[in-house]
Amino acid sequence: MILPNPKDPTLTRSVQGTDQHGAVHDLRVVEERPLTIYLNSQEIVTAMTIGDHPEYLAIGFLRNQAMLRDDDEITCVDYDADLQVVVVRTSRKTSYEEKMRKKTRTSGCAVGTVFGDMMEGLETLTLPNAELRSSWLYSLSRQINTMPSLYLEAGAIHGTVLCQQDKPLIYMEDVGRHNAVDKVAGWMFQTGSTAADKILYTTGRLTSEMVIKTANMGIPVLASRSGFTAWGVEIAQQLNMTLIGRMRGKRFLCLSGQERLVLDADPETIPDETRASRSSGAK
């Protein structure tokens, strides 16, 4: 399993501050640095990111923007740490000048950007009829809330976890939840991972952008500890995506795709969250 490395010295830095009593404190804060993404010879975007897994971030961003196709062959991915540039090269010639003229600034942290029509291609998308058991949700919540994370080390960060049934497979974090999702998408594209039997868990809000990215990845279930936006729910209902929010302790709410949900666990047998679990998930 790929997990965040809270002790990686390149992801946080030490700063000194003074609290409300005048006491001096040393603490770790998350790094935020620009990463410019190229597709072949075309500059696409500069993203603000913590700096880990730049190749996965670049590939996932391009995939979720429909600039990489399912059948595209990636010939190489070049990352220059000094220049903070990553170049994704494909055997297919690409040009997205027209698509990039239309930009939408999203509600994501660190300001996400969507190129072209956000809803483009969704009208023909059919998500798999996968099963989702409530026992899996409870198990995943317990596991994810106790995993090592940069959030516990320094805060100011979001996490996204790709899961299969009750098993977390890959955990990515970033200052923007959209970046964390793109890293997961990049890993899936590079490894050829199937999406039909997967669950995507995010610590952020269930917004339109999150629903659209999850749908473009082909994942039928999106879950979060956080709440919903109206447009996020509306799009999920149109796509028949199972949308689970406010997933805390023994409680959760399903606002879309309820037919996939199998209630196989008695909530009264689920223990309440500990204080540590509540803190680790309050992102």
Coordinates of N, CA and C in Angstrom, one line a residue, residues 145-229:
N145 N -8.8 6.5 9.5 CA -8.7 7.5 10.6 C -7.5 7.2 11.5
T146 N -6.9 6.1 11.4 CA -5.8 5.7 12.3 C -4.5 5.6 11.5
M147 N -4.5 5.9 10.1 CA -3.3 5.7 9.3 C -2.4 6.9 9.5
P148 N -1.1 6.7 9.3 CA -0.1 7.8 9.4 C -0.5 8.8 8.3
S149 N -0.4 10.1 8.6 CA -0.8 11.1 7.6 C -0.1 12.4 7.9
L150 N 0.1 13.2 6.9 CA 0.7 14.5 7.0 C -0.3 15.5 7.8
Y151 N -1.6 15.2 7.7 CA -2.5 16.0 8.4 C -2.2 16.0 9.9
L152 N -2.0 14.8 10.4 CA -1.7 14.7 11.9 C -0.3 15.3 12.2
E153 N 0.6 15.4 11.2 CA 1.9 16.0 11.5 C 1.8 17.5 11.4
A154 N 1.1 18.0 10.4 CA 1.1 19.5 10.2 C -0.2 20.1 9.9
G155 N -1.2 19.3 9.6 CA -2.5 19.9 9.2 C -2.5 20.5 7.9
A156 N -3.6 21.3 7.6 CA -3.8 22.1 6.3 C -3.6 21.2 5.1
I157 N -4.3 20.1 5.1 CA -4.1 19.1 4.0 C -5.3 18.2 3.9
H158 N -5.5 17.7 2.6 CA -6.6 16.8 2.4 C -6.1 15.4 2.0
G159 N -6.9 14.4 2.2 CA -6.5 13.1 1.8 C -7.5 12.4 0.9
T160 N -7.1 11.5 0.0 CA -7.9 10.7 -0.8 C -7.4 9.3 -0.8
V161 N -8.3 8.3 -0.6 CA -7.9 6.9 -0.5 C -8.7 6.1 -1.5
L162 N -8.0 5.3 -2.3 CA -8.6 4.3 -3.2 C -8.8 3.0 -2.4
C163 N -10.0 2.5 -2.4 CA -10.3 1.3 -1.7 C -11.0 0.2 -2.5
Q164 N -10.8 -1.0 -2.1 CA -11.5 -2.2 -2.7 C -12.2 -2.9 -1.6
Q165 N -13.5 -3.0 -1.6 CA -14.3 -3.5 -0.5 C -13.8 -2.8 0.8
D166 N -13.3 -3.6 1.8 CA -12.9 -2.9 3.0 C -11.4 -2.8 3.2
K167 N -10.7 -2.7 2.0 CA -9.2 -2.6 2.0 C -8.8 -1.3 1.4
P168 N -8.1 -0.5 2.1 CA -7.5 0.7 1.5 C -6.3 0.2 0.6
L169 N -6.2 0.8 -0.6 CA -5.1 0.4 -1.5 C -4.0 1.4 -1.7
I170 N -4.4 2.7 -1.7 CA -3.5 3.8 -2.0 C -4.0 5.1 -1.3
Y171 N -3.2 5.8 -0.6 CA -3.6 7.0 0.2 C -2.7 8.1 -0.3
M172 N -3.3 9.2 -0.8 CA -2.6 10.3 -1.3 C -3.1 11.6 -0.5
E173 N -2.2 12.5 -0.3 CA -2.6 13.8 0.4 C -2.0 14.9 -0.4
D174 N -2.7 16.1 -0.3 CA -2.2 17.3 -0.9 C -3.0 18.5 -0.3
V175 N -2.5 19.7 -0.6 CA -3.1 20.9 -0.1 C -4.5 21.1 -0.7
G176 N -4.7 20.6 -1.9 CA -6.0 20.6 -2.6 C -6.5 19.2 -2.7
R177 N -7.8 19.0 -2.4 CA -8.3 17.7 -2.5 C -8.3 17.2 -4.0
H178 N -8.4 18.2 -4.9 CA -8.4 17.8 -6.4 C -7.1 17.2 -6.7
N179 N -6.0 17.7 -6.1 CA -4.6 17.2 -6.4 C -4.5 15.8 -5.9
A180 N -5.0 15.5 -4.7 CA -5.0 14.2 -4.1 C -5.7 13.2 -5.0
V181 N -6.9 13.6 -5.5 CA -7.6 12.7 -6.4 C -6.9 12.4 -7.7
D182 N -6.3 13.5 -8.2 CA -5.5 13.3 -9.5 C -4.3 12.4 -9.3
K183 N -3.7 12.4 -8.1 CA -2.6 11.5 -7.9 C -3.1 10.0 -7.9
V184 N -4.3 9.8 -7.3 CA -4.9 8.5 -7.4 C -5.2 8.1 -8.8
A185 N -5.7 9.0 -9.6 CA -6.1 8.8 -11.0 C -4.8 8.4 -11.8
G186 N -3.7 9.1 -11.5 CA -2.5 8.9 -12.2 C -1.9 7.5 -11.9
W187 N -2.0 7.1 -10.6 CA -1.6 5.8 -10.2 C -2.4 4.7 -10.9
M188 N -3.7 4.9 -11.0 CA -4.6 3.9 -11.6 C -4.3 3.8 -13.1
F189 N -4.0 4.9 -13.8 CA -3.7 4.9 -15.2 C -2.4 4.2 -15.5
Q190 N -1.4 4.5 -14.7 CA -0.1 3.9 -14.9 C 0.0 2.4 -14.6
T191 N -0.8 2.0 -13.6 CA -0.8 0.6 -13.2 C -1.9 -0.2 -13.9
G192 N -2.8 0.4 -14.6 CA -3.8 -0.3 -15.3 C -4.9 -0.9 -14.3
S193 N -5.0 -0.2 -13.2 CA -6.0 -0.6 -12.2 C -7.4 -0.5 -12.7
T194 N -8.2 -1.5 -12.4 CA -9.7 -1.4 -12.8 C -10.4 -0.5 -11.8
A195 N -11.5 0.1 -12.3 CA -12.3 1.0 -11.4 C -13.6 0.5 -11.0
A196 N -14.1 -0.6 -11.6 CA -15.5 -1.0 -11.4 C -15.8 -1.5 -10.0
D197 N -14.7 -2.0 -9.3 CA -14.9 -2.6 -8.0 C -14.3 -1.7 -6.9
K198 N -14.1 -0.4 -7.2 CA -13.4 0.5 -6.3 C -14.3 1.5 -5.6
I199 N -13.8 2.0 -4.4 CA -14.5 3.0 -3.7 C -13.5 4.1 -3.5
L200 N -13.9 5.4 -3.8 CA -13.0 6.5 -3.5 C -13.4 7.2 -2.3
Y201 N -12.5 7.4 -1.3 CA -12.8 8.1 -0.1 C -12.0 9.4 0.0
T202 N -12.7 10.4 0.3 CA -12.0 11.7 0.4 C -12.4 12.4 1.7
T203 N -11.4 13.2 2.2 CA -11.7 13.9 3.5 C -12.4 15.2 3.2
G204 N -12.5 15.6 1.9 CA -13.0 16.9 1.6 C -14.5 16.9 1.3
R205 N -15.1 18.0 0.9 CA -16.5 18.1 0.6 C -16.8 17.4 -0.7
L206 N -18.1 17.0 -0.8 CA -18.5 16.3 -2.0 C -19.1 17.3 -3.0
T207 N -18.2 17.9 -3.7 CA -18.6 19.0 -4.6 C -18.8 18.4 -6.0
S208 N -19.2 19.3 -6.9 CA -19.4 18.9 -8.3 C -18.1 18.4 -8.9
E209 N -17.0 19.1 -8.6 CA -15.7 18.7 -9.2 C -15.3 17.3 -8.7
M210 N -15.5 17.0 -7.4 CA -15.2 15.7 -6.9 C -16.0 14.6 -7.5
V211 N -17.3 14.8 -7.7 CA -18.1 13.8 -8.3 C -17.7 13.6 -9.8
I212 N -17.5 14.7 -10.5 CA -17.1 14.5 -11.9 C -15.7 13.8 -12.1
K213 N -14.8 14.2 -11.3 CA -13.5 13.5 -11.3 C -13.6 12.0 -11.0
T214 N -14.4 11.6 -10.0 CA -14.6 10.2 -9.7 C -15.3 9.5 -10.8
A215 N -16.3 10.2 -11.4 CA -17.0 9.5 -12.5 C -16.1 9.3 -13.7
N216 N -15.3 10.3 -14.0 CA -14.3 10.2 -15.2 C -13.3 9.1 -14.9
M217 N -13.1 8.8 -13.6 CA -12.2 7.6 -13.3 C -12.9 6.3 -13.4
G218 N -14.3 6.3 -13.6 CA -15.0 5.1 -13.7 C -15.4 4.5 -12.4
I219 N -15.2 5.2 -11.3 CA -15.4 4.6 -9.9 C -16.9 4.9 -9.5
P220 N -17.6 3.9 -9.1 CA -19.1 4.0 -8.9 C -19.5 4.5 -7.5
V221 N -18.5 4.6 -6.6 CA -18.8 5.0 -5.2 C -17.8 6.0 -4.7
L222 N -18.4 7.1 -4.2 CA -17.6 8.2 -3.6 C -18.1 8.5 -2.2
A223 N -17.2 8.4 -1.2 CA -17.5 8.6 0.2 C -16.7 9.6 0.9
S224 N -17.2 10.3 1.9 CA -16.5 11.3 2.6 C -17.0 11.5 4.0
R225 N -16.1 11.9 4.9 CA -16.5 12.4 6.2 C -17.2 13.7 6.2
S226 N -17.0 14.5 5.1 CA -17.6 15.8 5.0 C -18.9 15.8 4.4
G227 N -19.5 17.0 4.1 CA -20.8 17.2 3.6 C -20.9 17.3 2.1
F228 N -22.0 17.7 1.6 CA -22.4 17.7 0.2 C -22.6 19.2 -0.3
T229 N -22.4 19.4 -1.6 CA -23.0 20.5 -2.2 C -24.2 20.1 -3.1

